[in-house]
PDB file of C-alpha atoms in Angstrom:
ATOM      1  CA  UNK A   1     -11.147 -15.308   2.957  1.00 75.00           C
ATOM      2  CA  UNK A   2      -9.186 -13.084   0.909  1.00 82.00           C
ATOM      3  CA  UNK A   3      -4.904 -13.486   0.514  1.00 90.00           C
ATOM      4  CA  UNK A   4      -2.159 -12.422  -1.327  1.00 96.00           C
ATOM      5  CA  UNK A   5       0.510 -14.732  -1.432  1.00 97.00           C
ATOM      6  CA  UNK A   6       3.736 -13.869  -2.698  1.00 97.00           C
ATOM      7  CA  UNK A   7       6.184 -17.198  -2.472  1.00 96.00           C
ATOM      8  CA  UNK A   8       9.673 -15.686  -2.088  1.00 96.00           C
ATOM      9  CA  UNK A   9      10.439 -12.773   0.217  1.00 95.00           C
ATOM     10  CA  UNK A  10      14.298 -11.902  -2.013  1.00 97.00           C
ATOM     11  CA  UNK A  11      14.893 -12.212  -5.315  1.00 97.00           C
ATOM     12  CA  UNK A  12      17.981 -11.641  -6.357  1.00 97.00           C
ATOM     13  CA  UNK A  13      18.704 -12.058 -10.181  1.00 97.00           C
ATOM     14  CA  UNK A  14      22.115 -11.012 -12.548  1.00 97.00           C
ATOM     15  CA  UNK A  15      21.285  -7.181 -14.690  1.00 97.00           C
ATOM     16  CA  UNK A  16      19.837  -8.615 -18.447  1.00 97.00           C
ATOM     17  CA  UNK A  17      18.339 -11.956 -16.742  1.00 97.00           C
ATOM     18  CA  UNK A  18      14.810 -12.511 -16.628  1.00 97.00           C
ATOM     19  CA  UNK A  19      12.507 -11.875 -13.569  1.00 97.00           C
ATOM     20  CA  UNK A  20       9.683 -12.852 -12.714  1.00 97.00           C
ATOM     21  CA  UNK A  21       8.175 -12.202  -9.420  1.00 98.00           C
ATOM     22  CA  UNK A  22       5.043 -14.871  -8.176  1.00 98.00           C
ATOM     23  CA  UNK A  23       1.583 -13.835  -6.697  1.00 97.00           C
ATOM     24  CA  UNK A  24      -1.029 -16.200  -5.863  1.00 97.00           C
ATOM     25  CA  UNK A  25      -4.533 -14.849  -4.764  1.00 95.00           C
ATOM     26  CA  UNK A  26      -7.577 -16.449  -3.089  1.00 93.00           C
ATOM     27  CA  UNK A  27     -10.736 -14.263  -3.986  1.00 88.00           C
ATOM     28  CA  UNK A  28     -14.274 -15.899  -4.418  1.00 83.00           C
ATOM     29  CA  UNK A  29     -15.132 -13.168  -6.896  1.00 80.00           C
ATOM     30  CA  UNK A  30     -13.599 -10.930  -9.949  1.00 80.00           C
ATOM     31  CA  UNK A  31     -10.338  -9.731  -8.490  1.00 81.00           C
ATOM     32  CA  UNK A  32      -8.445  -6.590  -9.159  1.00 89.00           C
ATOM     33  CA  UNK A  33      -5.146  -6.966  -9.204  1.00 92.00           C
ATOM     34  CA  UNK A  34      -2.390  -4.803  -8.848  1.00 93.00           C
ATOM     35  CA  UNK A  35       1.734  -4.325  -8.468  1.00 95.00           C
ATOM     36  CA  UNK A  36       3.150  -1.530  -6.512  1.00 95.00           C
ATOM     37  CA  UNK A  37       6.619  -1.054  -5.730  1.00 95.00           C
ATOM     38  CA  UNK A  38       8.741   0.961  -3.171  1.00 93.00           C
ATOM     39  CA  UNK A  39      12.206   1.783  -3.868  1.00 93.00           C
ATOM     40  CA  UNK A  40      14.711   2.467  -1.588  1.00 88.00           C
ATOM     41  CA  UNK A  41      13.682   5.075   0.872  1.00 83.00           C
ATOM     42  CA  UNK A  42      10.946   5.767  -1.355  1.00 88.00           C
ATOM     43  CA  UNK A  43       6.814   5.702  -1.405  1.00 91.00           C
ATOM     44  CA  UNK A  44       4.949   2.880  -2.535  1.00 93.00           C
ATOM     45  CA  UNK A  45       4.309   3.732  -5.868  1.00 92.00           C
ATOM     46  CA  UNK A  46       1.605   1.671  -8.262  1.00 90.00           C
ATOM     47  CA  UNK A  47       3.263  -0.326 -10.837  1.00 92.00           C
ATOM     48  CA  UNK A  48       0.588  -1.865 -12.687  1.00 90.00           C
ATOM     49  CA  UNK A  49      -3.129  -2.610 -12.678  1.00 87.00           C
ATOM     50  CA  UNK A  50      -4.481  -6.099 -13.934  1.00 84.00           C
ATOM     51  CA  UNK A  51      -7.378  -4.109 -16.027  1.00 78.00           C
ATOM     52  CA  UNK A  52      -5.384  -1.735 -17.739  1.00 77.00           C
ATOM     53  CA  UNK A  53      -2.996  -4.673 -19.251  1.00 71.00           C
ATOM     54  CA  UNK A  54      -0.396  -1.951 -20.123  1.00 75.00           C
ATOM     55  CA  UNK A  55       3.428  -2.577 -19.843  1.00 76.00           C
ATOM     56  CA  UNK A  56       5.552   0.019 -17.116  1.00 82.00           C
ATOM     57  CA  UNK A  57       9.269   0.180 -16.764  1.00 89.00           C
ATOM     58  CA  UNK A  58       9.305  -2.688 -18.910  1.00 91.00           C
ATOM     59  CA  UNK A  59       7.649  -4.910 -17.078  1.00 94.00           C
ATOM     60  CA  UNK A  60       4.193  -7.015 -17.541  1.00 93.00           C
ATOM     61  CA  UNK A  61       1.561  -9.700 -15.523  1.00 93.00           C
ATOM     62  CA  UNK A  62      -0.795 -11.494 -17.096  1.00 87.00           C
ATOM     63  CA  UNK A  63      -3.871 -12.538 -14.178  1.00 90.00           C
ATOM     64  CA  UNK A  64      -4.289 -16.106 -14.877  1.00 91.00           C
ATOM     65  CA  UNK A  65      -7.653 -17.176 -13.345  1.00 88.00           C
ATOM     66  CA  UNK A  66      -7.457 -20.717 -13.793  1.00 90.00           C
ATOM     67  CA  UNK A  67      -4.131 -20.800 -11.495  1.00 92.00           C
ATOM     68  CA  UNK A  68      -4.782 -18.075  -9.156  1.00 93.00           C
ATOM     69  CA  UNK A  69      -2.337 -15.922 -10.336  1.00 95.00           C
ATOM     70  CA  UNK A  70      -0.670 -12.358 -11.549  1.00 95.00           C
ATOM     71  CA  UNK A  71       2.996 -12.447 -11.639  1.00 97.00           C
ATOM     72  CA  UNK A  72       5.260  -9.925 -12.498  1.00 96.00           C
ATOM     73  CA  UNK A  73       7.785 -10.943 -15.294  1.00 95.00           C
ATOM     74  CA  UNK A  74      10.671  -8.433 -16.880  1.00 96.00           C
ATOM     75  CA  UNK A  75      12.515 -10.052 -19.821  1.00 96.00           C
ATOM     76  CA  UNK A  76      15.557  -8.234 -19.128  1.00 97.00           C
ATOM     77  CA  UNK A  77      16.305  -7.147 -15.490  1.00 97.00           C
ATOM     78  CA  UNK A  78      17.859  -3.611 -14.731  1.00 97.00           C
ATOM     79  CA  UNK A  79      20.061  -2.512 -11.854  1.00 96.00           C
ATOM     80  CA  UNK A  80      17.476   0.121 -10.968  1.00 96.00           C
ATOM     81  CA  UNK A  81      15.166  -2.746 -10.874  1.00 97.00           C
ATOM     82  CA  UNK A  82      16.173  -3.371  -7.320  1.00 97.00           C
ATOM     83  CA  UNK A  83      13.356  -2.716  -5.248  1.00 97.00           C
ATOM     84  CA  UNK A  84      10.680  -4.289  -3.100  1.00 96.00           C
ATOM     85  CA  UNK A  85       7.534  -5.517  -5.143  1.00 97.00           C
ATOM     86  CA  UNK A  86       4.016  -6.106  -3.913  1.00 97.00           C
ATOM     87  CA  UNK A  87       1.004  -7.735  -5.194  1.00 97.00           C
ATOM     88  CA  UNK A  88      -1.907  -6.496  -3.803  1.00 95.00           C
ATOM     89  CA  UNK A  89      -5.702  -7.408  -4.031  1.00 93.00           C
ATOM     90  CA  UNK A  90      -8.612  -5.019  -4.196  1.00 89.00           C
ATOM     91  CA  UNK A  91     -11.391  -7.437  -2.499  1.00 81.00           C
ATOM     92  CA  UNK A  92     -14.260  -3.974  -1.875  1.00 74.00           C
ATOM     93  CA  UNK A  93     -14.046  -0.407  -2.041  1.00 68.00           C
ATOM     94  CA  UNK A  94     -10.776   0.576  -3.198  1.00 74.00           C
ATOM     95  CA  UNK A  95      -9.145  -1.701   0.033  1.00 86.00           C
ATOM     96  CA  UNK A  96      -6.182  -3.262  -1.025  1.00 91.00           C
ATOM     97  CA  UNK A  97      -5.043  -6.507   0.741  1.00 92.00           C
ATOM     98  CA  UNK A  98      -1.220  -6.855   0.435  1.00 95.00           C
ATOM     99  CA  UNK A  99       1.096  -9.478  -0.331  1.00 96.00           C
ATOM    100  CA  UNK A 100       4.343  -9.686   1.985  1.00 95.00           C
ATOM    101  CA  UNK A 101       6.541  -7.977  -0.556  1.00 96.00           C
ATOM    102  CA  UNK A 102       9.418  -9.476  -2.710  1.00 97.00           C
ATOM    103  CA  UNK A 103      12.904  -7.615  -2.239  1.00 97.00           C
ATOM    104  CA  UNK A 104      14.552  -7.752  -5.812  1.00 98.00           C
ATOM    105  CA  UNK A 105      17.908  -7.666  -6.149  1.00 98.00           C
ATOM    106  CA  UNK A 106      19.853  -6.953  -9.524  1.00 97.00           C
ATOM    107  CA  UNK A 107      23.686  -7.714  -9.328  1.00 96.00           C
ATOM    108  CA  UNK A 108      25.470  -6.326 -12.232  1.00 92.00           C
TER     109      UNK A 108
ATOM    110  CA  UNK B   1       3.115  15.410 -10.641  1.00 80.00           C
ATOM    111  CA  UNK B   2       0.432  15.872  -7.541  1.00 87.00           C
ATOM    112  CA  UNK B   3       1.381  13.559  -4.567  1.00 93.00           C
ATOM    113  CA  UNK B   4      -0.034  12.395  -1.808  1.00 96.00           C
ATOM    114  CA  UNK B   5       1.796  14.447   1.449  1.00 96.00           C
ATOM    115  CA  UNK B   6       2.021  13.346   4.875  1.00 97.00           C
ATOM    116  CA  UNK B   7       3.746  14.794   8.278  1.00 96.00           C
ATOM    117  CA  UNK B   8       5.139  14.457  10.170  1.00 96.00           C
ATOM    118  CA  UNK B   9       8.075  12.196   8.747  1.00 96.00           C
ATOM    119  CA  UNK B  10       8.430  10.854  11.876  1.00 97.00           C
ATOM    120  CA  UNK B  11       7.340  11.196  15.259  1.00 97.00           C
ATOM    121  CA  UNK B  12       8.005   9.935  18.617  1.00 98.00           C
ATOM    122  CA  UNK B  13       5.485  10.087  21.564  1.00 97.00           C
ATOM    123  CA  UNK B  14       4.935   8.334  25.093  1.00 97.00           C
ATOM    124  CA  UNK B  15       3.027   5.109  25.453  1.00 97.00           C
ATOM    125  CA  UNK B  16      -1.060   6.602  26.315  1.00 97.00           C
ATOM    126  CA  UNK B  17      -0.297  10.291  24.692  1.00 97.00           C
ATOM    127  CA  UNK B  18      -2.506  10.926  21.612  1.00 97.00           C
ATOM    128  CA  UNK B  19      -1.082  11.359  18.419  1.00 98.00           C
ATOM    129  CA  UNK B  20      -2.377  13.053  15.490  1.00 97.00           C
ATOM    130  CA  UNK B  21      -0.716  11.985  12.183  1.00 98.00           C
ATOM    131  CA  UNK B  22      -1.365  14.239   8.917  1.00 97.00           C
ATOM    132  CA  UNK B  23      -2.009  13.675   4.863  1.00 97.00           C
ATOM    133  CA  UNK B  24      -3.107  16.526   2.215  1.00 97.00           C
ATOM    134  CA  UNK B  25      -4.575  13.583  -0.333  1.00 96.00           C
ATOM    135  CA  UNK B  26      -4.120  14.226  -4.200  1.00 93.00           C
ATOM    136  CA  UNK B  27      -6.582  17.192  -4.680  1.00 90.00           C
ATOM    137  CA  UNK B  28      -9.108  15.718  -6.933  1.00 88.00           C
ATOM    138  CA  UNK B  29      -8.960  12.669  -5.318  1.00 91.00           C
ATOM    139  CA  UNK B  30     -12.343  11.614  -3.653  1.00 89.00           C
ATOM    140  CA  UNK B  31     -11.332   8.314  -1.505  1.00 92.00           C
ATOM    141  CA  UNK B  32      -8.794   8.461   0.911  1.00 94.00           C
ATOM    142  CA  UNK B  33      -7.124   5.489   3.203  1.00 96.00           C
ATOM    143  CA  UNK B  34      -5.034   5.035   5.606  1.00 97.00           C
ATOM    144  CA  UNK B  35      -2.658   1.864   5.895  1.00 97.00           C
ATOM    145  CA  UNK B  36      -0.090   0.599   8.656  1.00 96.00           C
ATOM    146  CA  UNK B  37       3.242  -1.164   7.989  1.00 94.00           C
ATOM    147  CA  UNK B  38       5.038  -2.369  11.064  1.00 94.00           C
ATOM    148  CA  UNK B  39       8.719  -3.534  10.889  1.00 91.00           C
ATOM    149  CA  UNK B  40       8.841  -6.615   8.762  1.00 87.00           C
ATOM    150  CA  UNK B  41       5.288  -7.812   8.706  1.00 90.00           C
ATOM    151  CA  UNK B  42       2.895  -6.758   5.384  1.00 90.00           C
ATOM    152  CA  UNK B  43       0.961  -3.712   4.230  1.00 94.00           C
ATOM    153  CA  UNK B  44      -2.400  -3.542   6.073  1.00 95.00           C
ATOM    154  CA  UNK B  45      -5.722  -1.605   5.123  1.00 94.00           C
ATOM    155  CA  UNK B  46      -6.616   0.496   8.166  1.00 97.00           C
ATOM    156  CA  UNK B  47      -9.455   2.518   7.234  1.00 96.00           C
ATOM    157  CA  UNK B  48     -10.898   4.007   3.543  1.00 93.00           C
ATOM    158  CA  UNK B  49     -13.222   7.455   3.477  1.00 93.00           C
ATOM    159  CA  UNK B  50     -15.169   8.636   0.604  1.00 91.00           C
ATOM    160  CA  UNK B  51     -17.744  11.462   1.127  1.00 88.00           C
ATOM    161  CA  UNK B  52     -17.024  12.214   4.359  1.00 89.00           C
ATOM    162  CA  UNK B  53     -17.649   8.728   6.232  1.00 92.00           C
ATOM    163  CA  UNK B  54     -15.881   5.878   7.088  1.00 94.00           C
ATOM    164  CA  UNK B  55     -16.979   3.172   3.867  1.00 92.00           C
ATOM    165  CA  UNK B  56     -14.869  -0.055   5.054  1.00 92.00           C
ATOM    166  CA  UNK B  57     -12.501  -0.559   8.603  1.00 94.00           C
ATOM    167  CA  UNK B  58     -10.644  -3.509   9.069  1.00 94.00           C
ATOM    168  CA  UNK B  59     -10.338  -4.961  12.546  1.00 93.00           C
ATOM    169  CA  UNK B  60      -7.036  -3.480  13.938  1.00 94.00           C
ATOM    170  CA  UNK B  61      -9.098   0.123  13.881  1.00 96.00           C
ATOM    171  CA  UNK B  62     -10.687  -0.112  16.678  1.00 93.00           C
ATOM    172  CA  UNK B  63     -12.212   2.819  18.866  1.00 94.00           C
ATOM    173  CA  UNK B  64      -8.570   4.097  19.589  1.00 96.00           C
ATOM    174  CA  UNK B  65      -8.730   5.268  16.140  1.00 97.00           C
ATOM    175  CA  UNK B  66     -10.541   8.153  14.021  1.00 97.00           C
ATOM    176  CA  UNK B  67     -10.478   9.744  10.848  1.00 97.00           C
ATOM    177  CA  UNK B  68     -11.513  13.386  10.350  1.00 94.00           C
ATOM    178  CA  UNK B  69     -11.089  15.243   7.170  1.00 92.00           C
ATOM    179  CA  UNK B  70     -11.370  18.774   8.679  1.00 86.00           C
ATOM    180  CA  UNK B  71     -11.081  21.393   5.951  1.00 85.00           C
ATOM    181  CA  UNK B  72     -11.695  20.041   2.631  1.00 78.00           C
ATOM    182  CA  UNK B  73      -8.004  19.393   1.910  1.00 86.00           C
ATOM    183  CA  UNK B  74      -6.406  17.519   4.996  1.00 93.00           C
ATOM    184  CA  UNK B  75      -6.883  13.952   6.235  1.00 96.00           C
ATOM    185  CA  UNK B  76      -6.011  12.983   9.820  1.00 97.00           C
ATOM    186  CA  UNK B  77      -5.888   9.738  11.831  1.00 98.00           C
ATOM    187  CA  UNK B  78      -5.945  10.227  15.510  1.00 98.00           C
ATOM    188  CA  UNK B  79      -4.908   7.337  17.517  1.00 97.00           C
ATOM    189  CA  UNK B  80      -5.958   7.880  21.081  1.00 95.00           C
ATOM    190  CA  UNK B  81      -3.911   6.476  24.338  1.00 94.00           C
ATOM    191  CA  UNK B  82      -1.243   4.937  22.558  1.00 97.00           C
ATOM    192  CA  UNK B  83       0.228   1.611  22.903  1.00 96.00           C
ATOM    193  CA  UNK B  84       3.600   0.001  22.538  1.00 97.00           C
ATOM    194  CA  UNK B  85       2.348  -1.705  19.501  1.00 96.00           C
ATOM    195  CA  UNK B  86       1.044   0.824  17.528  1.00 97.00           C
ATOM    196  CA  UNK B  87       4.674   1.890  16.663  1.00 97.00           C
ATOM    197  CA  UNK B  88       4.740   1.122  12.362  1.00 97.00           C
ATOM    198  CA  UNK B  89       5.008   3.024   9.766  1.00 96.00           C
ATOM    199  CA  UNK B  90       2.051   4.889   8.533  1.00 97.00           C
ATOM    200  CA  UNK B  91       1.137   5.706   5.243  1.00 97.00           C
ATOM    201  CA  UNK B  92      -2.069   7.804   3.573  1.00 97.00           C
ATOM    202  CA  UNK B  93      -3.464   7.294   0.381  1.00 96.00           C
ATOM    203  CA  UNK B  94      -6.140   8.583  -2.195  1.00 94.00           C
ATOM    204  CA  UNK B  95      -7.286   7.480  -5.286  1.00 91.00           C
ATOM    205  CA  UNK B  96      -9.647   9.492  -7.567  1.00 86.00           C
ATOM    206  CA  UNK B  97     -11.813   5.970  -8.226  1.00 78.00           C
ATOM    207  CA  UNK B  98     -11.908   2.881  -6.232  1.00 63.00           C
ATOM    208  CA  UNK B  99      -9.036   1.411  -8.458  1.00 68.00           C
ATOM    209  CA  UNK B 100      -5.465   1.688  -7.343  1.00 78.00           C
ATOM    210  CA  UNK B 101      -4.158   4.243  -4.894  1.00 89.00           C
ATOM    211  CA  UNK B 102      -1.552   6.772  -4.754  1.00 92.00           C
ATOM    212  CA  UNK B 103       0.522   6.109  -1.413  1.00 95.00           C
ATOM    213  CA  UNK B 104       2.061   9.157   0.825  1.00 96.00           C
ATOM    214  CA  UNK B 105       5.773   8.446   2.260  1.00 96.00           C
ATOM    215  CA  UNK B 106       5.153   7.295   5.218  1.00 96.00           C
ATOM    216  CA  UNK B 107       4.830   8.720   8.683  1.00 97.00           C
ATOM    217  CA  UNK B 108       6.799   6.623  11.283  1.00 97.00           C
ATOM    218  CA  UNK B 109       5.374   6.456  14.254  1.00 98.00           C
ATOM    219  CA  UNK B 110       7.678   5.231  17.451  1.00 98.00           C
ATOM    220  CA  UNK B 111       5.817   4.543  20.607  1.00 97.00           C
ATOM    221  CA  UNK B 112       8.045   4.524  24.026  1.00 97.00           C
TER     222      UNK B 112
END
């Protein structure tokens, strides 16, 4: 069976520390990975794509295969930054399967 | 920059009234979803559409629920005879490929 695991439901990290942000996956085939995030009072809005390997808002994920993984790393965190984060895994169809969502927090 | 609309924000109806929840999807967007959040539990696929059909349900949509796209530009999930439980938050979503969707805000959906 599919899952998205994400290991720590907060996060909270000082402004210009690192972040990084776990996801584990369990998918028999090629996955497609992805990060979307919802700020405050705000839509879920995509963050990044595992294919695309581009860098948004600063921030990257590498998919790992051997280890099951795709987390989310920012070298240097940003107040606006605070958000909730979820991995999410696209097993058919466009259907993503969800993580349960890290809440960020970035103290000044 | 096109988004994905949905309404109403919120709405409140009686425990076996139907309810009819709305999204205009991104306008050259071909797939469309529909996804269910209740309060603190995870994100979870509902339904996904592409030319005009159901392609993939998960198990929570059941016969209560149907999608219709009536007029070319607006999706709708009808949940018949509510229940108690069915009170989340629900969003809409389209994506012009089947490779990362663009999410509505959210219609909130309180069942009494």
């Amino acid at each position: 069976a599919q899952r998205v695991t994400q290991p720590e439901k907060l996060l909270s990290v000082f402004k210009g520390a690192p972040v990084e942000l776990k996801c584990n996956y369990s998918y028999s085939g090629s996955p497609e990975l992805f990060w979307y995030v919802q700020y405050s009072r705000q839509r879920l809005q995509l963050l990044l794509r595992h294919i695309s390997r581009e860098s948004i808002k600063g921030f990257t994920a590498d998919l790992n295969k051997g280890e099951t993984s795709f987390h989310l790393k920012k070298p240097f965190a940003q107040e606006e930054d605070s958000a909730m984060y979820y991995c999410a895994l696209s097993p058919s169809w466009g259907k993503l399967q969800f993580g349960a969502g890290t809440q960020v927090v970035v103290t000044p | 920059e096109p988004e994905v609309t949905q309404t109403p924000s919120h709405q409140v109806t009686q425990m076996g009234q139907e309810v009819i929840l709305r999204c205009v999807p991104i306008s050259n967007h071909l797939y469309f979803y529909w996804y269910r959040q209740i309060l603190g539990q995870k994100v979870e696929f509902l339904v996904s559409f592409y030319n005009n059909e159901i392609s993939e349900k998960s198990e929570i949509f059941d016969d209560q629920f149907s999608v219709e796209r009536p007029d070319g530009s607006n999706f709708t999930l009808k949940i018949r005879s509510t229940k108690l439980e069915d009170s989340a938050m629900y969003f809409c979503a389209s994506s012009e490929e089947t490779n990362g969707a663009f999410f509505g805000q959210g219609t909130r959906l309180t069942v009494v």
